[in-house]
């Protein structure tokens, strides 16, 4: 599969975001807020980047499908 550095970087961020949501769901512990402060500007930027990364990775489905069809 032809992936680039942006795919790997955003996939890593989205996985970290998923782990954070798991921690929130199971233990009511927000790791990002614990490290960077409760809804500080930096925390909001991290949440925004993870969200945008998730939206970008939706395109990964189309790229996987096009590779499988060729």
Coordinates of N, CA, C and O in Angstrom, one line a residue:
X1 N 0.9 -1.2 0.0 CA 0.0 0.0 0.0 C 0.9 1.2 0.0 O 1.9 1.3 0.7
X2 N 0.5 2.2 -0.8 CA 1.3 3.4 -0.9 C 0.8 4.4 0.1 O -0.1 5.2 -0.1
X3 N 1.5 4.5 1.2 CA 1.1 5.4 2.3 C 2.3 6.4 2.5 O 3.4 6.1 2.1
X4 N 2.0 7.6 3.0 CA 3.0 8.6 3.2 C 3.1 8.9 4.7 O 2.4 8.3 5.5
X5 N 4.0 9.8 5.0 CA 4.3 10.2 6.4 C 3.0 10.8 7.1 O 2.8 10.6 8.3
X6 N 2.2 11.5 6.3 CA 1.0 12.1 6.9 C 0.0 11.0 7.3 O -0.6 11.1 8.4
X7 N -0.1 10.0 6.6 CA -1.0 8.9 7.0 C -0.6 8.2 8.3 O -1.4 8.0 9.2
X8 N 0.7 7.9 8.4 CA 1.3 7.3 9.6 C 1.2 8.2 10.8 O 0.8 7.8 11.9
X9 N 1.5 9.5 10.6 CA 1.4 10.5 11.7 C 0.0 10.6 12.2 O -0.3 10.6 13.4
X10 N -1.0 10.8 11.3 CA -2.4 11.0 11.7 C -3.0 9.7 12.3 O -3.8 9.8 13.2
X11 N -2.6 8.6 11.7 CA -3.0 7.3 12.3 C -2.6 7.2 13.7 O -3.3 6.7 14.6
X12 N -1.3 7.5 14.0 CA -0.8 7.5 15.4 C -1.6 8.4 16.3 O -2.0 8.0 17.4
X13 N -1.9 9.6 15.8 CA -2.7 10.6 16.6 C -4.1 10.0 16.9 O -4.6 10.2 18.0
X14 N -4.7 9.5 15.9 CA -6.0 9.0 16.1 C -6.1 7.8 17.0 O -7.0 7.6 17.8
X15 N -5.0 6.9 16.9 CA -5.0 5.8 17.9 C -4.8 6.3 19.3 O -5.4 5.8 20.2
X16 N -4.0 7.3 19.5 CA -3.8 8.0 20.8 C -5.1 8.5 21.3 O -5.5 8.4 22.4
X17 N -5.9 9.2 20.4 CA -7.2 9.7 20.7 C -8.2 8.6 21.1 O -8.9 8.8 22.0
X18 N -8.1 7.5 20.4 CA -9.0 6.3 20.7 C -8.6 5.8 22.1 O -9.5 5.4 22.9
X19 N -7.4 5.7 22.4 CA -7.0 5.2 23.7 C -7.5 6.2 24.8 O -7.9 5.8 25.9
X20 N -7.4 7.5 24.5 CA -7.9 8.5 25.5 C -9.4 8.3 25.7 O -9.8 8.4 26.8
X21 N -10.1 8.1 24.6 CA -11.6 7.9 24.8 C -11.8 6.6 25.5 O -12.8 6.5 26.3
X22 N -11.0 5.6 25.3 CA -11.2 4.3 26.1 C -11.0 4.6 27.6 O -11.7 4.1 28.5
X23 N -9.9 5.4 27.9 CA -9.7 5.7 29.3 C -10.8 6.5 29.9 O -11.2 6.3 31.1
X24 N -11.4 7.4 29.1 CA -12.5 8.2 29.6 C -13.7 7.3 29.8 O -14.4 7.4 30.9
X25 N -14.0 6.4 28.9 CA -15.1 5.5 29.0 C -15.0 4.5 30.2 O -16.0 4.2 30.9
X26 N -13.8 3.9 30.4 CA -13.7 2.9 31.4 C -13.4 3.4 32.8 O -13.9 2.9 33.8
X27 N -12.6 4.5 32.8 CA -12.1 5.0 34.1 C -12.4 6.4 34.4 O -12.0 6.9 35.4
X28 N -13.1 7.1 33.5 CA -13.4 8.5 33.7 C -12.1 9.3 33.9 O -12.1 10.2 34.7
X29 N -11.1 9.0 33.1 CA -9.8 9.6 33.2 C -9.4 10.2 31.8 O -9.2 9.4 30.9
X30 N -9.3 11.5 31.7 CA -8.9 12.1 30.5 C -7.4 12.4 30.5 O -7.0 13.3 31.1
X31 N -6.7 11.6 29.8 CA -5.2 11.7 29.8 C -4.7 13.0 29.2 O -3.8 13.6 29.7
X32 N -5.4 13.5 28.1 CA -4.9 14.7 27.5 C -5.2 15.9 28.5 O -4.3 16.7 28.6
X33 N -6.3 15.9 29.1 CA -6.6 17.0 30.1 C -5.7 16.9 31.3 O -5.3 17.9 31.8
X34 N -5.3 15.7 31.7 CA -4.4 15.5 32.8 C -3.0 16.0 32.5 O -2.4 16.7 33.3
X35 N -2.6 15.8 31.3 CA -1.2 16.3 30.9 C -1.2 17.8 30.6 O -0.3 18.5 31.0
X36 N -2.2 18.3 29.8 CA -2.1 19.6 29.3 C -3.0 20.6 30.0 O -3.0 21.8 29.6
X37 N -3.8 20.1 30.9 CA -4.8 21.0 31.6 C -6.2 20.9 31.0 O -6.4 20.5 29.9
X38 N -7.1 21.2 31.9 CA -8.6 21.0 31.6 C -9.0 22.1 30.6 O -9.2 23.2 31.0
X39 N -9.2 21.7 29.3 CA -9.6 22.6 28.2 C -8.8 23.9 28.1 O -9.3 24.9 27.9
X40 N -7.5 23.7 28.3 CA -6.6 24.8 28.0 C -6.6 25.0 26.4 O -7.1 24.1 25.7
X41 N -5.9 26.0 26.0 CA -5.9 26.3 24.5 C -5.1 25.1 23.9 O -5.4 24.7 22.7
X42 N -4.0 24.6 24.5 CA -3.2 23.5 24.0 C -4.0 22.2 23.9 O -4.0 21.5 22.9
X43 N -4.8 22.0 24.9 CA -5.7 20.8 24.9 C -6.7 20.8 23.8 O -6.9 19.9 23.1
X44 N -7.3 22.0 23.6 CA -8.3 22.2 22.5 C -7.6 22.0 21.1 O -8.2 21.4 20.2
X45 N -6.4 22.4 21.0 CA -5.7 22.2 19.7 C -5.4 20.8 19.5 O -5.6 20.2 18.4
X46 N -5.0 20.0 20.5 CA -4.8 18.6 20.4 C -6.1 17.9 20.0 O -6.1 17.1 19.1
X47 N -7.2 18.2 20.7 CA -8.5 17.6 20.3 C -8.8 17.9 18.9 O -9.3 17.0 18.1
X48 N -8.6 19.1 18.4 CA -8.9 19.5 17.0 C -8.1 18.8 16.0 O -8.6 18.3 15.0
X49 N -6.8 18.6 16.3 CA -5.9 17.9 15.4 C -6.3 16.4 15.3 O -6.3 15.9 14.2
X50 N -6.6 15.8 16.4 CA -7.1 14.4 16.4 C -8.4 14.3 15.6 O -8.5 13.4 14.8
X51 N -9.3 15.2 15.8 CA -10.6 15.2 15.0 C -10.3 15.4 13.6 O -10.9 14.6 12.7
X52 N -9.5 16.3 13.2 CA -9.2 16.5 11.8 C -8.5 15.3 11.2 O -8.7 14.9 10.0
X53 N -7.6 14.7 12.0 CA -6.9 13.5 11.5 C -7.9 12.4 11.3 O -7.7 11.6 10.3
X54 N -8.9 12.2 12.1 CA -9.9 11.2 11.9 C -10.7 11.4 10.6 O -11.0 10.5 9.9
X55 N -11.0 12.7 10.4 CA -11.7 13.0 9.1 C -10.8 12.7 7.9 O -11.3 12.2 6.9
X56 N -9.6 13.1 8.0 CA -8.7 12.8 6.9 C -8.5 11.3 6.6 O -8.5 10.9 5.5
X57 N -8.5 10.5 7.7 CA -8.3 9.1 7.5 C -9.5 8.4 6.9 O -9.4 7.2 6.5
X58 N -10.6 9.1 6.8 CA -11.8 8.5 6.1 C -11.4 8.2 4.7 O -11.8 7.2 4.1
X59 N -10.5 9.0 4.1 CA -10.0 8.8 2.7 C -9.2 7.6 2.6 O -9.1 7.0 1.5
X60 N -8.7 7.0 3.7 CA -7.9 5.8 3.7 C -8.8 4.6 3.1 O -8.3 3.8 2.4
X61 N -10.1 4.6 3.5 CA -11.0 3.6 3.0 C -11.0 3.6 1.5 O -11.0 2.5 0.8
X62 N -11.1 4.7 0.9 CA -11.2 4.8 -0.6 C -9.9 4.4 -1.2 O -9.8 3.7 -2.3
X63 N -8.8 4.7 -0.6 CA -7.5 4.3 -1.1 C -7.2 2.8 -1.0 O -6.7 2.2 -1.9
X64 N -7.7 2.2 0.1 CA -7.6 0.8 0.2 C -8.4 0.1 -0.8 O -8.0 -0.9 -1.4
X65 N -9.6 0.5 -1.0 CA -10.5 -0.1 -2.0 C -9.9 0.0 -3.4 O -9.9 -0.9 -4.2
X66 N -9.3 1.2 -3.8 CA -8.8 1.3 -5.1 C -7.5 0.4 -5.3 O -7.3 -0.1 -6.4
X67 N -6.8 0.2 -4.2 CA -5.6 -0.7 -4.3 C -6.1 -2.2 -4.5 O -5.5 -3.0 -5.3
X68 N -7.1 -2.6 -3.8 CA -7.6 -3.9 -3.9 C -8.2 -4.2 -5.2 O -8.2 -5.4 -5.7
X69 N -8.8 -3.3 -5.9 CA -9.5 -3.5 -7.2 C -8.5 -3.5 -8.3 O -8.7 -4.1 -9.3
X70 N -7.3 -3.0 -8.1 CA -6.3 -3.1 -9.2 C -5.4 -4.3 -9.1 O -5.6 -5.2 -8.4

